[in-house]
Short mmCIF file of C-alpha atoms in Angstrom, two decimals:
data_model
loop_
_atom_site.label_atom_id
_atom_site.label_comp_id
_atom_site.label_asym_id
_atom_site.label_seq_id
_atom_site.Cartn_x
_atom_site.Cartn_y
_atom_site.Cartn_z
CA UNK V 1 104.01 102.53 81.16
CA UNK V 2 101.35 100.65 83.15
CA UNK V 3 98.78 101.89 80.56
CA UNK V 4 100.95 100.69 77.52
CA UNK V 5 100.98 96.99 79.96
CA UNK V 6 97.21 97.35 80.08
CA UNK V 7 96.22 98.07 76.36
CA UNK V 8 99.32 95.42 75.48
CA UNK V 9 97.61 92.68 77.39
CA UNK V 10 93.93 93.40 76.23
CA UNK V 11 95.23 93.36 72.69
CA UNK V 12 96.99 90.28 72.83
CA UNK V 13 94.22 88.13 74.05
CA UNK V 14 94.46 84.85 72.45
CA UNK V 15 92.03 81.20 73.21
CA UNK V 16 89.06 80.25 71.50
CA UNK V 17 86.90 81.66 74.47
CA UNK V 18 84.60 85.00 74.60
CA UNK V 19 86.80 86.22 77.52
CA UNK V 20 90.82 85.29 77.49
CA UNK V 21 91.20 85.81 81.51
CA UNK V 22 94.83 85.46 81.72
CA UNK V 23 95.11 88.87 79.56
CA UNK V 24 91.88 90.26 81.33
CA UNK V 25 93.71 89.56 84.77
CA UNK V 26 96.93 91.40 83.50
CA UNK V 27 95.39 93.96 82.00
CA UNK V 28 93.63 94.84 85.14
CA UNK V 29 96.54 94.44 87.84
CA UNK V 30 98.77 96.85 84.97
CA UNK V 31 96.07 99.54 85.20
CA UNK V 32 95.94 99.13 89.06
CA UNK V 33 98.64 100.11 91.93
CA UNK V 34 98.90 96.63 94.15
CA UNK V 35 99.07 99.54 97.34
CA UNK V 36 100.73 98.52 100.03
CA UNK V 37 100.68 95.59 102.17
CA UNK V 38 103.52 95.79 104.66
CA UNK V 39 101.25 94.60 107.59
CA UNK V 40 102.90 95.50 110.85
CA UNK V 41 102.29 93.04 113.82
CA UNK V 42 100.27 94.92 116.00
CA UNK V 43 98.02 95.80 113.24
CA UNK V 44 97.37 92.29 111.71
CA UNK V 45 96.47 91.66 115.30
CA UNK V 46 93.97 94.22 115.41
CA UNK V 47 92.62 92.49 112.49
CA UNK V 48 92.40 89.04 114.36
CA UNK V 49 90.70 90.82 117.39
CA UNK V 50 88.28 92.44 115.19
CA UNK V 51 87.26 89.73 113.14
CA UNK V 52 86.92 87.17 116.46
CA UNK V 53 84.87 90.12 118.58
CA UNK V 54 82.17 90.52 115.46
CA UNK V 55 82.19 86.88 115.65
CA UNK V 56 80.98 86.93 119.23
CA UNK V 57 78.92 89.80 118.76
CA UNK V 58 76.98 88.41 116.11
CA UNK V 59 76.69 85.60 117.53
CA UNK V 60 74.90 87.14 120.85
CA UNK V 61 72.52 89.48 119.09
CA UNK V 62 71.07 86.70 116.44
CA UNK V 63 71.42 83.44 118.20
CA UNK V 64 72.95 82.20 114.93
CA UNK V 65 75.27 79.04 114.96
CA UNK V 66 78.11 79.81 112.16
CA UNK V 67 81.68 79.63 112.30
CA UNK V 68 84.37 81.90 110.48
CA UNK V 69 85.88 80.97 107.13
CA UNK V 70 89.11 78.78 106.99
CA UNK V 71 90.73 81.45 104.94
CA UNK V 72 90.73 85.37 106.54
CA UNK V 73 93.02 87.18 104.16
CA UNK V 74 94.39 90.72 104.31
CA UNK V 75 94.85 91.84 100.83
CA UNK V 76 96.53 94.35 98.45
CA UNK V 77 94.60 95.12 94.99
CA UNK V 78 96.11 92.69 92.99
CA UNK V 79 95.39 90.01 95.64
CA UNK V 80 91.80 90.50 95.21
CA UNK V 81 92.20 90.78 91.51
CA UNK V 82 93.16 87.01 91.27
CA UNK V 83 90.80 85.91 93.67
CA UNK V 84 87.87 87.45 91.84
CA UNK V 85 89.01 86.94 88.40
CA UNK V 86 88.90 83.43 89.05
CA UNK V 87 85.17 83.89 90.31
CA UNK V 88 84.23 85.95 87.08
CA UNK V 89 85.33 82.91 85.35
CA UNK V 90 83.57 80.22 86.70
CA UNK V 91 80.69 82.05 87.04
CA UNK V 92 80.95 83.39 83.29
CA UNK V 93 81.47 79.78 81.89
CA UNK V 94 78.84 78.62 80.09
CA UNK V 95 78.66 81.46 77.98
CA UNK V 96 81.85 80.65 76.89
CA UNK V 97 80.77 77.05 75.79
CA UNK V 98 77.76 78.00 74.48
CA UNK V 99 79.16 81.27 72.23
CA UNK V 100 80.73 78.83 69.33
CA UNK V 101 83.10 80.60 67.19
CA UNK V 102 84.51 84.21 68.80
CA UNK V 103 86.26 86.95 66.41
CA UNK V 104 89.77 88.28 67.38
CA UNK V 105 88.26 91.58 67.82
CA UNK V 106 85.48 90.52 69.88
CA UNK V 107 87.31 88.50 72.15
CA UNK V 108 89.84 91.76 72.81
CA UNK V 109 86.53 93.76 73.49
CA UNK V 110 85.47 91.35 76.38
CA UNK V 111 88.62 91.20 77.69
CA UNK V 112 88.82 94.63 78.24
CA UNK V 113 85.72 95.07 79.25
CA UNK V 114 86.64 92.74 81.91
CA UNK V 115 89.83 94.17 82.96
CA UNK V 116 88.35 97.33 83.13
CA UNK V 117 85.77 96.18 85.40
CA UNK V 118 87.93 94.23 87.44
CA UNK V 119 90.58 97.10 87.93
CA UNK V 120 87.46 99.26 88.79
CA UNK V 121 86.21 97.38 91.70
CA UNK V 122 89.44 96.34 93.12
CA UNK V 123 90.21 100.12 93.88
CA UNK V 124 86.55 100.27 95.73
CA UNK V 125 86.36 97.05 97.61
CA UNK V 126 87.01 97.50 101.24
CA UNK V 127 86.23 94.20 102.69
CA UNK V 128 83.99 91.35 101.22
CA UNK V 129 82.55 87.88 102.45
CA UNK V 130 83.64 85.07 99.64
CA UNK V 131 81.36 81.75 99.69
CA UNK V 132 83.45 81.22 96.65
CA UNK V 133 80.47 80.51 94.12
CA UNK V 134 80.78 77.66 91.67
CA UNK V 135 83.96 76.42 93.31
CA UNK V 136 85.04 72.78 93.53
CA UNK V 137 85.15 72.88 97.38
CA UNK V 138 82.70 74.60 99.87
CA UNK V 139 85.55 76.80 101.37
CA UNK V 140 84.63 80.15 102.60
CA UNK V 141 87.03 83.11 102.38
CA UNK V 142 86.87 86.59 104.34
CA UNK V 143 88.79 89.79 102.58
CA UNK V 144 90.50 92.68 103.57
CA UNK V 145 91.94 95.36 100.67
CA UNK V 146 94.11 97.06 103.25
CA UNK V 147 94.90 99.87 101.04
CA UNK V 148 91.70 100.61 100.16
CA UNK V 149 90.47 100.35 103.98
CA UNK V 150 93.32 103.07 104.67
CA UNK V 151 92.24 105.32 101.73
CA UNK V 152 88.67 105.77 102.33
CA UNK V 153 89.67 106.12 106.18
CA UNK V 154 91.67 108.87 105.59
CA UNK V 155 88.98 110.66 102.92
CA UNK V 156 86.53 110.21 105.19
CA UNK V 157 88.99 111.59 108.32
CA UNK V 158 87.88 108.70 110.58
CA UNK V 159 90.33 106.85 112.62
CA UNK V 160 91.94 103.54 111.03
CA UNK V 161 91.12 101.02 113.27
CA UNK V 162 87.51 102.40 114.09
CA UNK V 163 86.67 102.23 110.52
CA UNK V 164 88.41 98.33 110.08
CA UNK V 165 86.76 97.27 112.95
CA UNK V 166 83.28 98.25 111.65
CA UNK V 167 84.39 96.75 108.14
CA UNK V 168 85.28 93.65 110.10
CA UNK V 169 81.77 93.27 111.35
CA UNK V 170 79.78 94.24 107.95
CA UNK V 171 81.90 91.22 106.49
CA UNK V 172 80.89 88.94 109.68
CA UNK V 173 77.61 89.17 109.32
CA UNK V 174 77.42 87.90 105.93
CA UNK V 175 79.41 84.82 107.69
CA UNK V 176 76.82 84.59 110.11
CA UNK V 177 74.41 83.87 107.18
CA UNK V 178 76.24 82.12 104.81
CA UNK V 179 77.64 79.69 107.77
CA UNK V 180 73.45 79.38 109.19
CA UNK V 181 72.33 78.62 106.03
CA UNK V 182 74.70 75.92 104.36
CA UNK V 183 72.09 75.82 101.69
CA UNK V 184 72.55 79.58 100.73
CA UNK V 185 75.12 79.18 98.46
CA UNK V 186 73.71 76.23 96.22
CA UNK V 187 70.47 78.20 96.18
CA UNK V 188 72.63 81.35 95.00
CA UNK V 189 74.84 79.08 92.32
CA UNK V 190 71.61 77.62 91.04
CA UNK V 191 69.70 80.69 90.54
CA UNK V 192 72.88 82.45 88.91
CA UNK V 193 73.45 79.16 86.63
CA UNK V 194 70.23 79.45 85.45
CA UNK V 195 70.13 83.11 84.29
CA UNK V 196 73.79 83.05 82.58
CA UNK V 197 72.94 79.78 80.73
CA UNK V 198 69.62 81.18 79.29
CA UNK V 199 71.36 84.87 78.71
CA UNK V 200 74.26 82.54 76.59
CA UNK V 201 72.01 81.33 74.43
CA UNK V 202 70.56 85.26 73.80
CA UNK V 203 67.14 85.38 76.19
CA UNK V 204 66.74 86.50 79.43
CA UNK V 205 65.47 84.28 82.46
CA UNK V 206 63.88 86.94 84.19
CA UNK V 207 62.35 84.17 87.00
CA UNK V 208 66.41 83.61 87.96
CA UNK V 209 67.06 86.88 87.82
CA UNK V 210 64.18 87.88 89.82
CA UNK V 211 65.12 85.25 92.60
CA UNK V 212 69.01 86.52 92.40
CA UNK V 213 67.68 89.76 93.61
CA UNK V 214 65.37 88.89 95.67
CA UNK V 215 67.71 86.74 97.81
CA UNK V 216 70.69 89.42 97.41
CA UNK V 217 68.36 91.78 98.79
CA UNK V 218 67.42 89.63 102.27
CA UNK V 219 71.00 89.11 102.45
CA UNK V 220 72.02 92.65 102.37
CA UNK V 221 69.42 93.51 104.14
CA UNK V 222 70.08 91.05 107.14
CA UNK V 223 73.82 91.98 107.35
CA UNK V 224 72.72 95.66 107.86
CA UNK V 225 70.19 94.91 110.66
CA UNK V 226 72.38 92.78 112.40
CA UNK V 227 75.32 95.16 112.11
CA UNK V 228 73.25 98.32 113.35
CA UNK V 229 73.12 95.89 116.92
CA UNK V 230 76.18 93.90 116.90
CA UNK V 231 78.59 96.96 116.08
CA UNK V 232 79.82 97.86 119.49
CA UNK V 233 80.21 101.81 119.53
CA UNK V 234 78.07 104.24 117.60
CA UNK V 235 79.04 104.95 113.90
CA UNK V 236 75.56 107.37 112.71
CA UNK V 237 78.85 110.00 112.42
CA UNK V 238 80.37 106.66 109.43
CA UNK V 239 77.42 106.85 107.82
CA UNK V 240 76.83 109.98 107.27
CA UNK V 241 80.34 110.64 105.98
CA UNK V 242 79.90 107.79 103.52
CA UNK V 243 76.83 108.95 102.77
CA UNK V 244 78.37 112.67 101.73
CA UNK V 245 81.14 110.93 99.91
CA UNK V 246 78.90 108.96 97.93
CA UNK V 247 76.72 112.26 96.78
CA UNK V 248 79.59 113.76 95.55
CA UNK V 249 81.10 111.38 93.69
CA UNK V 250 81.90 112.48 90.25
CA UNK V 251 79.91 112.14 87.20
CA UNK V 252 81.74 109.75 85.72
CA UNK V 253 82.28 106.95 88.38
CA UNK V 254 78.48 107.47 89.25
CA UNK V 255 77.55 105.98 85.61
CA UNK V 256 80.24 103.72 85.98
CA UNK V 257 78.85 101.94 89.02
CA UNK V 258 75.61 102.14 87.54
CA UNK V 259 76.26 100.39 84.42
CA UNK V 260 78.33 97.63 86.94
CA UNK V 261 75.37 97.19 89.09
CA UNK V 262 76.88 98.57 92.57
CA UNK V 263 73.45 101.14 92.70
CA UNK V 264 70.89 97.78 92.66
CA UNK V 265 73.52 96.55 95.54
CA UNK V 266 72.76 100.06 97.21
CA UNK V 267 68.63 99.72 96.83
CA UNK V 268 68.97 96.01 97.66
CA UNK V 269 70.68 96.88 101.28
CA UNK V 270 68.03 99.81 102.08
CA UNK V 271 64.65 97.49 100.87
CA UNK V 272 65.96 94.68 102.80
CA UNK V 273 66.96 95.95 105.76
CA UNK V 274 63.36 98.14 105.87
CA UNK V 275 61.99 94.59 105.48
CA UNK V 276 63.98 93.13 108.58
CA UNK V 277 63.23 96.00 110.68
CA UNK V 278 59.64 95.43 110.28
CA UNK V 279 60.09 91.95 111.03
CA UNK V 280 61.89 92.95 113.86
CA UNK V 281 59.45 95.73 115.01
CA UNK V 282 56.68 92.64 115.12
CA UNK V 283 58.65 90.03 116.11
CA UNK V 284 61.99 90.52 117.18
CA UNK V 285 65.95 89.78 116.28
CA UNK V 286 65.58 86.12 117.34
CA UNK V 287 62.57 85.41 114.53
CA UNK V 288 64.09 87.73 111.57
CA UNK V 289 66.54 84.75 111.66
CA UNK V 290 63.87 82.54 110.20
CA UNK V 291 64.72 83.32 106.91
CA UNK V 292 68.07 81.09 106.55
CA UNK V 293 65.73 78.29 108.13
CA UNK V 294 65.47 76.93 104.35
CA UNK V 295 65.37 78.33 101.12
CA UNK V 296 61.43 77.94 101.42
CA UNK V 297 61.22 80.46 104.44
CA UNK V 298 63.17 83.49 102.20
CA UNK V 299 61.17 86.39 101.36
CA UNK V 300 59.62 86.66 98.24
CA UNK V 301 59.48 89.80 96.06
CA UNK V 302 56.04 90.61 97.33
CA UNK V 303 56.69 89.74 100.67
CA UNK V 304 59.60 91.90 101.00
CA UNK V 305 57.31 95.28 100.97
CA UNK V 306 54.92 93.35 102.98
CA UNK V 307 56.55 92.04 106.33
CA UNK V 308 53.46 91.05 107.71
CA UNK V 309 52.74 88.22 105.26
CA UNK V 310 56.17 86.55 105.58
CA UNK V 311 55.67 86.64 109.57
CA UNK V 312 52.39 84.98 109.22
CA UNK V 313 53.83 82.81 106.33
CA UNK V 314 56.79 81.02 108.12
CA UNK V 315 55.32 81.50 111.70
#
């Protein structure tokens, strides 16, 4: 029945635009169980306690002045779904205005392409850091898919509230450097503007691109250097289990996540956080926080497999 919901909604996408959202958005919450998010008291406290401690941990270990987001939201699926549908949107835009005329059948494709790759992530998203890109107000949001958090707990046989709390602090680190560097996000939304408006008119703006990755990558890459010293108990045993559940992952939903992108997020985490190490290894936490000084002081490609030269660059 939810299927039937699914394909109804894809098929009956209507507008003049290359993607008809409303019908993508449907499409995707039909083909995806909402899971549960009866949120007992004690637990939504946890949350809070989790969320404030990474604050304070983070805070220590990188000197960093940032503040959480107004909004820290515990979600089901189909929460996230309109959250990030409206993000897909905005960002998506201009190749909408630029497309011109759009056949039936080609607008149902992209819709369901879209709902399929919405429906897709929201069952794998276990926290996630919103600076809400291209948005009409700078508000910040912080995510929790509850029911995804529980799943993976359980298939990785870790205890609940171990494994929130060390989402909690993943998530708080990108807060840290979002909240450090107010300019991150224009930087970001200029960059990604760039690249979709040249790809809408059919070339490629490999320079934006380039710079998306680049700055993806010291972001990743930060949040997993400051996490390794902020986290308060070990967790080698977490990432090892993650690590064995991503390696046997089947066939299918590995070429799935490569055709989405989720294995560049994997390399960008592992070459940035090499890069901060180094940085670290010559000149400690405290300086490795240079890089949200401006959007000058980033690493560049180059300089990202060469620590040395960005230390002697912004020092």
């Amino acid at each position: 029945m939810n299927l039937f919901r699914s394909v109804r909604a894809v098929t009956g996408a209507t507008g003049d635009g290359h993607v008809d959202w409303r019908a993508a958005t449907e499409a995707a919450k039909a083909a995806t169980d909402a899971g549960d998010i009866d949120v007992p008291p004690a637990e939504r406290r946890g949350y809070a306690t989790d969320v404030a401690d990474a604050r304070d941990r983070v805070r220590t270990v990188t000197t960093l002045d940032f503040d959480l987001p107004g909004r820290v939201e515990i979600q089901n699926r189909h929460h996230w779904l309109d959250a990030n549908a409206a993000t897909f949107e905005r960002v998506m835009k201009p190749i909408g205005e630029q497309a011109g005329y759009i056949p039936g059948v080609a607008r149902v494709v992209n819709t369901g392409t879209m709902a399929f790759t919405l429906s897709f992530l929201a069952e794998h998203v276990l926290g996630q850091y919103d600076p809400l890109l291209l948005a009409d107000n700078d508000d910040h949001a912080l995510y929790f898919v509850r029911p995804n958090i529980r799943r993976v707990a359980d298939a990785l046989d870790v205890e609940y509230d171990r494994f929130r709390r060390w989402i909690a602090f993943h998530e708080v680190t990108h807060a840290a450097e979002f909240g450090a560097a107010p300019w991150l996000s224009e930087h970001l939304e200029t960059a990604m503007e760039e690249a979709i408006s040249q790809l809408a008119t059919g070339s490629i703006d490999r320079d934006s691109l380039g710079e998306l990755d680049t700055t993806m990558t010291a972001v990743e890459g930060y949040a997993e250097l400051v996490m390794d010293r902020a986290f308060d108990a070990e967790y080698a045993d977490l990432r090892q289990k993650i690590e064995a559940r991503r390696r046997g992952r089947n066939p299918v939903e590995k070429l799935v996540r490569r055709l989405l992108g989720l294995s560049v997020k994997r390399r960008q985490y592992e070459r940035g956080k090499d890069f901060f190490e180094s940085v670290v290894d010559l000149r400690g936490v405290e300086f490795a926080a240079r890089a949200w000084d401006s959007p000058e002081a980033l690493p560049s490609d180059a300089e990202l497999d060469a620590p040395g030269t960005w230390v002697a660059r912004v020092e």
